[in-house]
Amino acid sequence: MQRRPVRSTSLKAVGYEAATQTLEIEYRHGGLVRYAGVPAAIHAALLQLPNKALFVEQVLERGYEREQVRG
């Protein structure tokens, strides 16, 4: 999955695969987390919001299956 850089103090890049509704977040510290079952609208919202880390904490971590891929 290709990830694109984002403006954030803690997130480095975000990737999304619509066919599987899989979202990947790469952190500046080197960690990589994958979320399953994420609708395209949630991915789009993440890219638009200024506080991406807060969105991840409040929406993704509480509502979607999380897999720690790295870090």
mmCIF file of C-alpha atoms in Angstrom:
data_model
loop_
_atom_site.group_PDB
_atom_site.id
_atom_site.type_symbol
_atom_site.label_atom_id
_atom_site.label_comp_id
_atom_site.label_asym_id
_atom_site.label_seq_id
_atom_site.Cartn_x
_atom_site.Cartn_y
_atom_site.Cartn_z
ATOM 1 C CA MET A 1 0.000 0.000 0.000
ATOM 2 C CA GLN A 2 1.332 3.405 -0.911
ATOM 3 C CA ARG A 3 1.290 6.017 1.848
ATOM 4 C CA ARG A 4 1.327 9.756 1.338
ATOM 5 C CA PRO A 5 3.003 12.251 3.681
ATOM 6 C CA VAL A 6 0.777 14.297 5.983
ATOM 7 C CA ARG A 7 1.282 17.440 8.030
ATOM 8 C CA SER A 8 1.325 16.317 11.634
ATOM 9 C CA THR A 9 3.678 16.388 14.577
ATOM 10 C CA SER A 10 3.271 12.659 15.269
ATOM 11 C CA LEU A 11 2.012 11.105 12.014
ATOM 12 C CA LYS A 12 4.374 10.809 9.058
ATOM 13 C CA ALA A 13 2.190 9.270 6.336
ATOM 14 C CA VAL A 14 -1.248 7.772 5.693
ATOM 15 C CA GLY A 15 -2.231 5.095 3.194
ATOM 16 C CA TYR A 16 -5.630 3.756 2.200
ATOM 17 C CA GLU A 17 -6.823 0.833 0.106
ATOM 18 C CA ALA A 18 -10.480 1.268 -0.817
ATOM 19 C CA ALA A 19 -11.011 -2.306 -2.031
ATOM 20 C CA THR A 20 -10.266 -3.723 1.427
ATOM 21 C CA GLN A 21 -11.101 -0.605 3.484
ATOM 22 C CA THR A 22 -7.652 -0.784 5.037
ATOM 23 C CA LEU A 23 -6.006 2.327 6.481
ATOM 24 C CA GLU A 24 -2.322 2.487 7.401
ATOM 25 C CA ILE A 25 -0.700 5.122 9.552
ATOM 26 C CA GLU A 26 3.062 5.525 9.714
ATOM 27 C CA TYR A 27 4.319 7.445 12.737
ATOM 28 C CA ARG A 28 7.354 9.700 12.912
ATOM 29 C CA HIS A 29 8.907 7.434 15.575
ATOM 30 C CA GLY A 30 8.853 4.560 13.059
ATOM 31 C CA GLY A 31 5.695 2.739 14.109
ATOM 32 C CA LEU A 32 3.193 1.463 11.565
ATOM 33 C CA VAL A 33 -0.431 0.698 12.433
ATOM 34 C CA ARG A 34 -3.113 -0.836 10.209
ATOM 35 C CA TYR A 35 -6.864 -0.410 10.730
ATOM 36 C CA ALA A 36 -9.457 -2.687 9.117
ATOM 37 C CA GLY A 37 -12.966 -1.847 7.917
ATOM 38 C CA VAL A 38 -12.404 1.893 7.603
ATOM 39 C CA PRO A 39 -14.829 3.618 5.196
ATOM 40 C CA ALA A 40 -13.425 6.007 2.586
ATOM 41 C CA ALA A 41 -15.206 8.921 4.298
ATOM 42 C CA ILE A 42 -13.207 8.346 7.503
ATOM 43 C CA HIS A 43 -9.966 8.308 5.516
ATOM 44 C CA ALA A 44 -10.951 11.555 3.772
ATOM 45 C CA ALA A 45 -11.839 13.182 7.103
ATOM 46 C CA LEU A 46 -8.467 12.221 8.569
ATOM 47 C CA LEU A 47 -6.641 13.895 5.697
ATOM 48 C CA GLN A 48 -8.645 17.125 6.064
ATOM 49 C CA LEU A 49 -8.410 17.659 9.821
ATOM 50 C CA PRO A 50 -5.593 19.708 11.342
ATOM 51 C CA ASN A 51 -5.283 17.508 14.468
ATOM 52 C CA LYS A 52 -4.794 14.100 12.904
ATOM 53 C CA ALA A 53 -3.407 12.432 16.040
ATOM 54 C CA LEU A 54 -6.505 13.370 18.037
ATOM 55 C CA PHE A 55 -8.739 11.969 15.279
ATOM 56 C CA VAL A 56 -6.787 8.710 15.334
ATOM 57 C CA GLU A 57 -7.156 8.483 19.107
ATOM 58 C CA GLN A 58 -10.847 9.382 19.277
ATOM 59 C CA VAL A 59 -12.188 7.739 16.119
ATOM 60 C CA LEU A 60 -9.892 5.049 14.747
ATOM 61 C CA GLU A 61 -8.574 3.522 17.978
ATOM 62 C CA ARG A 62 -12.047 3.335 19.497
ATOM 63 C CA GLY A 63 -13.987 2.122 16.490
ATOM 64 C CA TYR A 64 -11.830 -0.059 14.251
ATOM 65 C CA GLU A 65 -9.756 -3.211 14.473
ATOM 66 C CA ARG A 66 -6.111 -2.245 14.986
ATOM 67 C CA GLU A 67 -2.985 -4.182 14.036
ATOM 68 C CA GLN A 68 0.471 -3.047 15.147
ATOM 69 C CA VAL A 69 2.588 -3.819 12.076
ATOM 70 C CA ARG A 70 5.844 -2.205 13.204
ATOM 71 C CA GLY A 71 7.175 -0.378 16.226
#
